[in-house]
Coordinates of C-alpha atoms and ligand atoms in Angstrom, one line a residue:
M1 CA 66.5 97.3 89.3
I2 CA 69.2 97.2 91.9
A3 CA 72.4 97.0 90.0
P4 CA 75.7 95.8 91.4
V5 CA 79.0 97.5 90.5
P6 CA 80.4 96.3 87.2
T7 CA 83.1 94.2 88.7
V8 CA 80.9 92.3 90.8
A9 CA 78.2 91.9 88.1
A10 CA 81.0 90.2 85.9
L11 CA 82.1 87.7 88.5
S12 CA 80.7 84.2 88.1
E13 CA 78.1 82.9 90.5
Y14 CA 79.5 81.7 93.7
A15 CA 79.9 77.8 93.4
L16 CA 80.0 75.5 96.5
A17 CA 82.6 72.8 96.5
D18 CA 81.0 69.3 96.5
L19 CA 81.8 68.1 100.0
G20 CA 79.4 65.2 99.9
P21 CA 76.5 64.5 102.0
P22 CA 76.6 65.2 105.9
G23 CA 78.8 62.6 107.5
A24 CA 80.9 61.8 104.4
I25 CA 84.5 61.4 104.8
S26 CA 85.9 64.5 103.1
L27 CA 89.3 64.2 101.4
A28 CA 88.5 67.4 99.6
Q29 CA 89.8 70.5 101.5
N30 CA 93.3 69.5 102.7
E31 CA 92.2 69.7 106.4
S32 CA 94.5 67.8 108.9
A33 CA 94.0 64.2 109.6
F34 CA 94.5 64.9 113.3
P35 CA 92.7 67.0 115.7
P36 CA 94.1 70.3 117.1
S37 CA 96.9 70.2 119.8
P38 CA 95.5 69.4 123.3
A39 CA 97.0 72.7 124.4
A40 CA 94.8 74.5 121.7
L41 CA 91.7 72.7 122.8
K42 CA 92.3 73.7 126.4
A43 CA 93.0 77.3 125.6
G44 CA 89.9 77.5 123.4
A45 CA 87.8 76.1 126.1
A46 CA 89.2 78.6 128.7
A47 CA 88.5 81.5 126.3
L48 CA 84.8 80.7 125.9
G49 CA 84.1 82.3 129.4
S50 CA 85.2 85.6 127.9
G51 CA 82.9 85.4 125.0
A52 CA 81.0 88.6 126.0
L53 CA 84.1 90.6 125.0
Y54 CA 85.6 91.4 121.6
P55 CA 88.7 89.8 120.7
D56 CA 92.1 91.6 120.8
P57 CA 92.1 93.5 117.6
D58 CA 95.9 93.6 117.7
W59 CA 96.3 89.8 118.2
R60 CA 99.0 90.4 120.8
D61 CA 99.2 87.0 122.3
L62 CA 99.1 85.3 118.9
R63 CA 101.7 87.5 117.3
T64 CA 104.0 87.0 120.2
A65 CA 103.6 83.2 119.8
I66 CA 104.1 83.4 116.2
A67 CA 107.2 85.8 116.4
G68 CA 108.6 83.4 119.0
V69 CA 108.5 80.5 116.5
H70 CA 109.6 82.2 113.5
S71 CA 112.1 84.7 115.1
A72 CA 110.2 87.6 113.4
S73 CA 109.3 90.8 115.0
P74 CA 105.7 90.8 116.1
E75 CA 105.2 94.2 114.4
G76 CA 105.8 92.7 111.1
V77 CA 103.0 90.0 111.5
L78 CA 99.3 90.5 110.4
C79 CA 96.8 88.1 111.2
G80 CA 93.7 87.1 109.1
A81 CA 90.5 85.2 109.3
G82 CA 92.4 82.5 107.4
S83 CA 95.3 83.6 105.1
M84 CA 92.6 84.1 102.4
E85 CA 91.5 87.3 104.2
L86 CA 95.1 88.6 104.1
I87 CA 95.4 87.5 100.3
G88 CA 92.3 89.2 99.5
A89 CA 93.2 92.4 101.2
L90 CA 96.7 92.4 99.8
I91 CA 95.3 92.3 96.3
R92 CA 92.7 95.0 96.9
A93 CA 95.3 97.1 98.4
F94 CA 97.8 96.9 95.4
A95 CA 95.9 95.9 92.2
G96 CA 92.9 97.5 90.8
P97 CA 91.4 98.2 87.4
G98 CA 94.0 98.2 84.6
D99 CA 96.6 96.3 86.8
Q100 CA 97.6 92.7 86.4
V101 CA 98.1 90.0 89.1
L102 CA 100.4 87.5 87.9
G103 CA 100.0 83.8 89.2
T104 CA 100.9 80.5 87.9
Q105 CA 98.9 77.9 85.9
Y106 CA 98.1 75.7 88.9
G107 CA 98.2 78.5 91.4
Y108 CA 95.7 78.9 94.0
L109 CA 92.3 79.7 92.3
F110 CA 91.3 82.1 95.1
V111 CA 94.0 84.5 93.9
Q112 CA 92.3 84.7 90.5
T113 CA 88.9 85.4 92.2
A114 CA 90.4 88.1 94.4
A115 CA 92.0 89.8 91.4
L116 CA 88.7 89.9 89.6
Q117 CA 86.9 91.1 92.8
S118 CA 89.2 94.2 92.8
G119 CA 88.8 94.7 89.0
A120 CA 92.4 93.7 88.2
D121 CA 93.3 91.2 85.5
Y122 CA 94.6 87.7 86.3
V123 CA 97.5 86.2 84.2
A124 CA 98.9 82.8 84.7
A125 CA 102.5 81.7 83.8
P126 CA 102.7 78.1 82.6
E127 CA 103.8 75.2 85.1
P128 CA 105.5 72.8 82.8
D129 CA 105.4 69.3 84.3
L130 CA 103.3 70.6 87.2
H131 CA 106.2 72.7 88.6
V132 CA 106.5 76.4 89.2
D133 CA 108.7 77.7 86.5
I134 CA 110.7 81.0 87.2
P135 CA 111.7 81.8 83.6
A136 CA 108.0 81.4 82.6
I137 CA 106.9 83.9 85.4
L138 CA 109.5 86.4 84.4
D139 CA 108.4 86.0 80.7
R140 CA 104.9 87.1 81.6
V141 CA 105.7 90.2 83.6
T142 CA 104.6 93.5 81.8
P143 CA 104.5 97.1 82.8
R144 CA 101.0 96.5 84.2
T145 CA 102.2 93.6 86.6
R146 CA 101.7 94.9 90.2
I147 CA 101.7 91.6 92.1
V148 CA 103.4 88.2 91.4
F149 CA 101.9 85.4 93.4
V150 CA 103.5 82.1 93.9
C151 CA 102.5 79.2 96.2
N152 CA 105.3 76.9 97.4
P153 CA 104.7 74.1 97.9
G154 CA 101.9 74.2 95.4
N155 CA 98.3 73.4 95.6
P156 CA 96.9 71.3 93.8
T157 CA 100.0 69.9 92.5
G158 CA 101.8 69.3 95.9
T159 CA 105.0 70.0 94.2
R160 CA 107.7 72.5 95.3
V161 CA 110.6 74.5 94.0
A162 CA 113.7 75.2 96.0
N163 CA 113.4 78.4 98.0
Q164 CA 116.7 79.6 96.5
D165 CA 114.7 79.6 93.1
L166 CA 112.2 82.1 94.7
V167 CA 115.1 84.2 96.0
A168 CA 116.4 84.4 92.4
L169 CA 112.8 85.3 91.1
R170 CA 112.7 88.2 93.6
A171 CA 116.1 89.3 92.4
A172 CA 115.1 89.3 88.8
L173 CA 111.7 91.1 89.4
P174 CA 111.5 94.9 89.3
D175 CA 111.6 96.5 92.9
T176 CA 108.1 98.0 92.1
I177 CA 106.3 94.6 91.9
L178 CA 105.1 93.0 95.1
L179 CA 105.9 89.2 95.4
V180 CA 103.6 87.2 97.6
I181 CA 104.8 83.7 98.6
D182 CA 101.9 81.6 99.8
Q183 CA 103.3 79.0 102.3
A184 CA 100.1 77.3 103.4
Y185 CA 101.9 73.9 103.2
A186 CA 105.6 74.9 104.3
E187 CA 105.4 72.9 107.4
F188 CA 105.3 69.8 105.3
D189 CA 108.3 70.9 103.2
P190 CA 111.4 70.2 105.2
Q191 CA 113.7 72.6 103.2
D192 CA 115.0 75.7 105.0
H193 CA 112.5 78.6 104.9
T194 CA 114.5 81.4 106.5
P195 CA 115.7 82.7 103.1
I196 CA 112.1 83.4 102.2
F197 CA 111.4 85.3 105.5
A198 CA 114.5 87.2 104.8
L199 CA 113.2 88.6 101.6
V200 CA 110.6 90.5 103.7
Q201 CA 113.3 92.9 105.0
D202 CA 113.7 94.4 101.5
G203 CA 110.1 95.9 101.6
N204 CA 108.5 94.3 98.7
T205 CA 107.8 90.6 99.5
V206 CA 105.2 89.1 101.7
V207 CA 105.1 85.6 103.1
T208 CA 101.7 84.2 104.1
R209 CA 101.1 81.1 106.4
T210 CA 98.0 79.4 107.9
L211 CA 97.0 77.5 111.0
S212 CA 94.4 75.6 108.8
K213 CA 96.6 72.8 107.5
A214 CA 99.5 71.6 109.6
Y215 CA 98.1 72.8 112.8
G216 CA 94.8 71.3 112.2
L217 CA 92.7 74.6 112.8
A218 CA 90.9 75.1 109.6
G219 CA 87.7 75.7 111.6
A220 CA 89.2 78.4 113.6
R221 CA 90.1 80.5 110.5
V222 CA 93.5 81.8 111.4
G223 CA 96.2 82.8 109.0
W224 CA 99.1 85.2 109.3
G225 CA 101.9 86.8 107.2
A226 CA 105.2 88.4 107.5
F227 CA 104.9 92.0 105.9
P228 CA 107.2 94.8 105.3
P229 CA 105.9 97.8 107.6
Q230 CA 104.7 99.9 104.7
I231 CA 102.7 97.0 103.1
A232 CA 101.3 96.1 106.4
A233 CA 100.0 99.5 107.1
Q234 CA 98.0 99.5 103.8
V235 CA 96.7 96.0 104.3
R236 CA 95.6 96.7 107.9
K237 CA 93.2 99.4 106.6
L238 CA 91.3 96.6 104.8
L239 CA 90.9 94.1 107.4
N240 CA 87.9 93.9 109.8
P241 CA 89.1 95.3 113.1
N242 CA 87.9 92.4 115.0
N243 CA 88.6 89.8 112.4
I244 CA 89.6 86.8 114.5
A245 CA 87.3 85.3 117.1
L246 CA 88.5 85.3 120.6
T247 CA 88.5 81.4 120.8
S248 CA 90.3 81.1 117.5
Q249 CA 93.1 83.5 118.7
A250 CA 93.5 81.5 121.9
M251 CA 93.6 78.2 120.1
A252 CA 96.0 79.5 117.4
A253 CA 98.4 80.9 120.0
A254 CA 98.3 77.7 121.9
A255 CA 98.9 75.6 118.8
M256 CA 101.8 77.7 117.7
T257 CA 103.5 77.2 121.1
D258 CA 103.1 73.4 120.9
Q259 CA 105.5 72.9 118.0
A260 CA 106.2 69.3 119.1
Y261 CA 102.6 68.2 118.4
M262 CA 102.5 69.9 115.0
Q263 CA 105.9 68.3 114.1
R264 CA 104.7 64.9 115.2
T265 CA 101.3 65.2 113.2
V266 CA 103.2 66.4 110.1
A267 CA 105.6 63.6 110.2
Q268 CA 102.8 61.1 110.6
T269 CA 100.9 62.7 107.7
G270 CA 104.0 62.5 105.6
A271 CA 104.5 58.8 106.2
I272 CA 100.8 58.0 105.4
R273 CA 101.1 60.2 102.3
D274 CA 104.3 58.6 101.0
A275 CA 103.0 55.0 101.5
C276 CA 99.7 55.9 99.8
A277 CA 101.5 57.6 96.8
A278 CA 103.8 54.5 96.4
R279 CA 100.8 52.2 96.4
L280 CA 98.9 54.3 93.8
R281 CA 102.0 54.5 91.6
A282 CA 102.4 50.8 91.7
A283 CA 98.8 50.5 90.6
G284 CA 99.6 52.6 87.6
Y285 CA 98.5 56.0 88.6
D286 CA 100.8 59.0 88.1
V287 CA 101.3 60.8 91.4
P288 CA 103.7 63.7 91.6
Q289 CA 106.0 63.8 94.7
S290 CA 104.1 65.9 97.3
A291 CA 105.5 68.2 99.9
T292 CA 102.1 68.8 101.3
N293 CA 99.2 67.0 103.1
F294 CA 97.6 65.9 99.8
V295 CA 98.4 63.9 96.7
L296 CA 97.4 64.7 93.2
V297 CA 96.3 61.4 91.6
R298 CA 96.4 61.4 87.8
C299 CA 94.3 58.8 86.1
A300 CA 94.6 57.5 82.5
S301 CA 91.9 59.9 81.3
A302 CA 89.1 62.2 82.2
E303 CA 86.6 59.2 82.1
A304 CA 88.9 57.2 84.4
A305 CA 89.0 60.1 86.9
S306 CA 85.3 60.4 86.9
R307 CA 85.0 56.5 87.5
A308 CA 87.5 56.9 90.3
K309 CA 85.5 59.7 91.8
S310 CA 82.3 57.6 91.7
A311 CA 83.9 54.5 93.2
L312 CA 85.2 56.7 96.1
N313 CA 81.9 58.4 96.5
S314 CA 80.1 55.0 96.8
A315 CA 82.4 54.3 99.8
N316 CA 81.4 57.7 101.2
I317 CA 84.8 59.1 100.5
I318 CA 84.9 62.6 98.8
P319 CA 87.9 63.5 96.6
R320 CA 88.4 66.8 94.9
P321 CA 87.9 66.8 91.1
M322 CA 90.5 69.2 89.4
N323 CA 88.4 70.5 86.4
G324 CA 88.7 73.9 87.7
Y325 CA 92.5 73.8 87.1
G326 CA 92.1 72.1 83.8
L327 CA 93.3 68.8 85.1
T328 CA 90.4 66.7 84.1
D329 CA 92.3 63.5 84.4
A330 CA 93.1 64.1 88.1
L331 CA 91.7 64.0 91.7
R332 CA 93.2 65.5 94.7
L333 CA 93.2 63.4 97.8
T334 CA 93.7 65.0 101.2
I335 CA 95.8 62.7 103.5
G336 CA 93.4 61.5 106.0
P337 CA 93.7 58.8 108.8
Q338 CA 95.7 55.7 107.8
N339 CA 92.6 53.5 107.5
V340 CA 90.8 55.9 105.2
M341 CA 93.7 56.2 103.0
D342 CA 94.0 52.4 102.9
H343 CA 90.4 52.1 101.9
A344 CA 90.8 54.8 99.2
A345 CA 93.8 53.1 97.8
Q346 CA 92.3 49.8 97.7
I347 CA 89.2 51.3 95.8
L348 CA 91.7 52.9 93.3
E349 CA 93.6 49.7 92.8
N350 CA 90.6 47.7 92.2
L351 CA 89.8 50.1 89.1
R352 CA 93.1 49.3 87.3
Ligands
PLP401 C1 94.6 76.2 102.5 C2 95.2 77.2 101.5 C3 95.3 78.5 102.1 C4 94.8 78.9 103.5 O1 93.6 79.2 103.6 P1 93.1 79.8 105.0 O2 92.3 80.8 104.6 O3 94.2 80.1 105.9 O4 92.3 78.6 105.6 C5 96.1 79.4 101.4 N1 96.6 79.0 100.2 C6 96.5 77.8 99.7 C7 97.2 77.5 98.4 C8 95.8 76.9 100.4 O5 95.7 75.6 100.0

């Protein structure tokens, strides 16, 4: 028999998310309601002609564009095939068998998967009231904790904590623990993010971002992070040398440069989201205030959530059930175009 290594054998079977039949309207993956910036489309098309060549393994244009927007130094930026690639590499580089990765109750499930892939244990701090709780995280730190992972704003809760609270978390953590702050939805959260990037200077904090959500480039697979140099050097060893396709790099660099388009689509998404959330609350659903491009809709019971899912599916709309997070009474709805959200809200109103 051909046997996998024990850490792989112990992993559960890969499970595809239910994205509905081809042509269904997916509100299941937090993709943007809007197409990529016209500048990104143009740059991607122009790059096609160079498709015989390998992409830039050093992401120079992309890093320069990112550094220009975030007033970072390009040397501190690493780019990944989605921020998932960077998160996976970070965990493999800094946690192994016997180590603990500490996340939060409703933290990104992929972090748990990545920890188990590298043979580390995953521990989650409770999130009372669906919010990241700093004392609860500090309570769970042990001598085996190597990485603390916080997503802000959170997925699937949509809630956020003040960046100053994360600065306080960093100050309270031992210097030997790596803090990773996943800011996949930060563009939707208007608070000042400079104190978070400033933490990177101290050498033990990493901030990750993605082009998949606010920039509407989920299909291009581009993420990036701000890394201290010593951390970047280790993570770079684990990335595929040519990890981001030529067209994707070109699209991402152009999208970064078109901040006005991103800000406009984020504002429109926020307006659709807040109107949809207000409507659902008026119909009796519990919808936490969201600082992202999705809403978590809590129904009266698990049965009610399952009925809501079926009703939406009958209209060819695919929400994301939250059973994997233990939120059996909830569905997560990505904010799609206005007409789709109106239709979804109407269906959910009719169930009450
Ligand atoms: C979408 C998302 C990401 C980014 O994933 P990509 O690999 O960049 O597409 C990271 N973290 C969270 C919590 C997300 O929801």
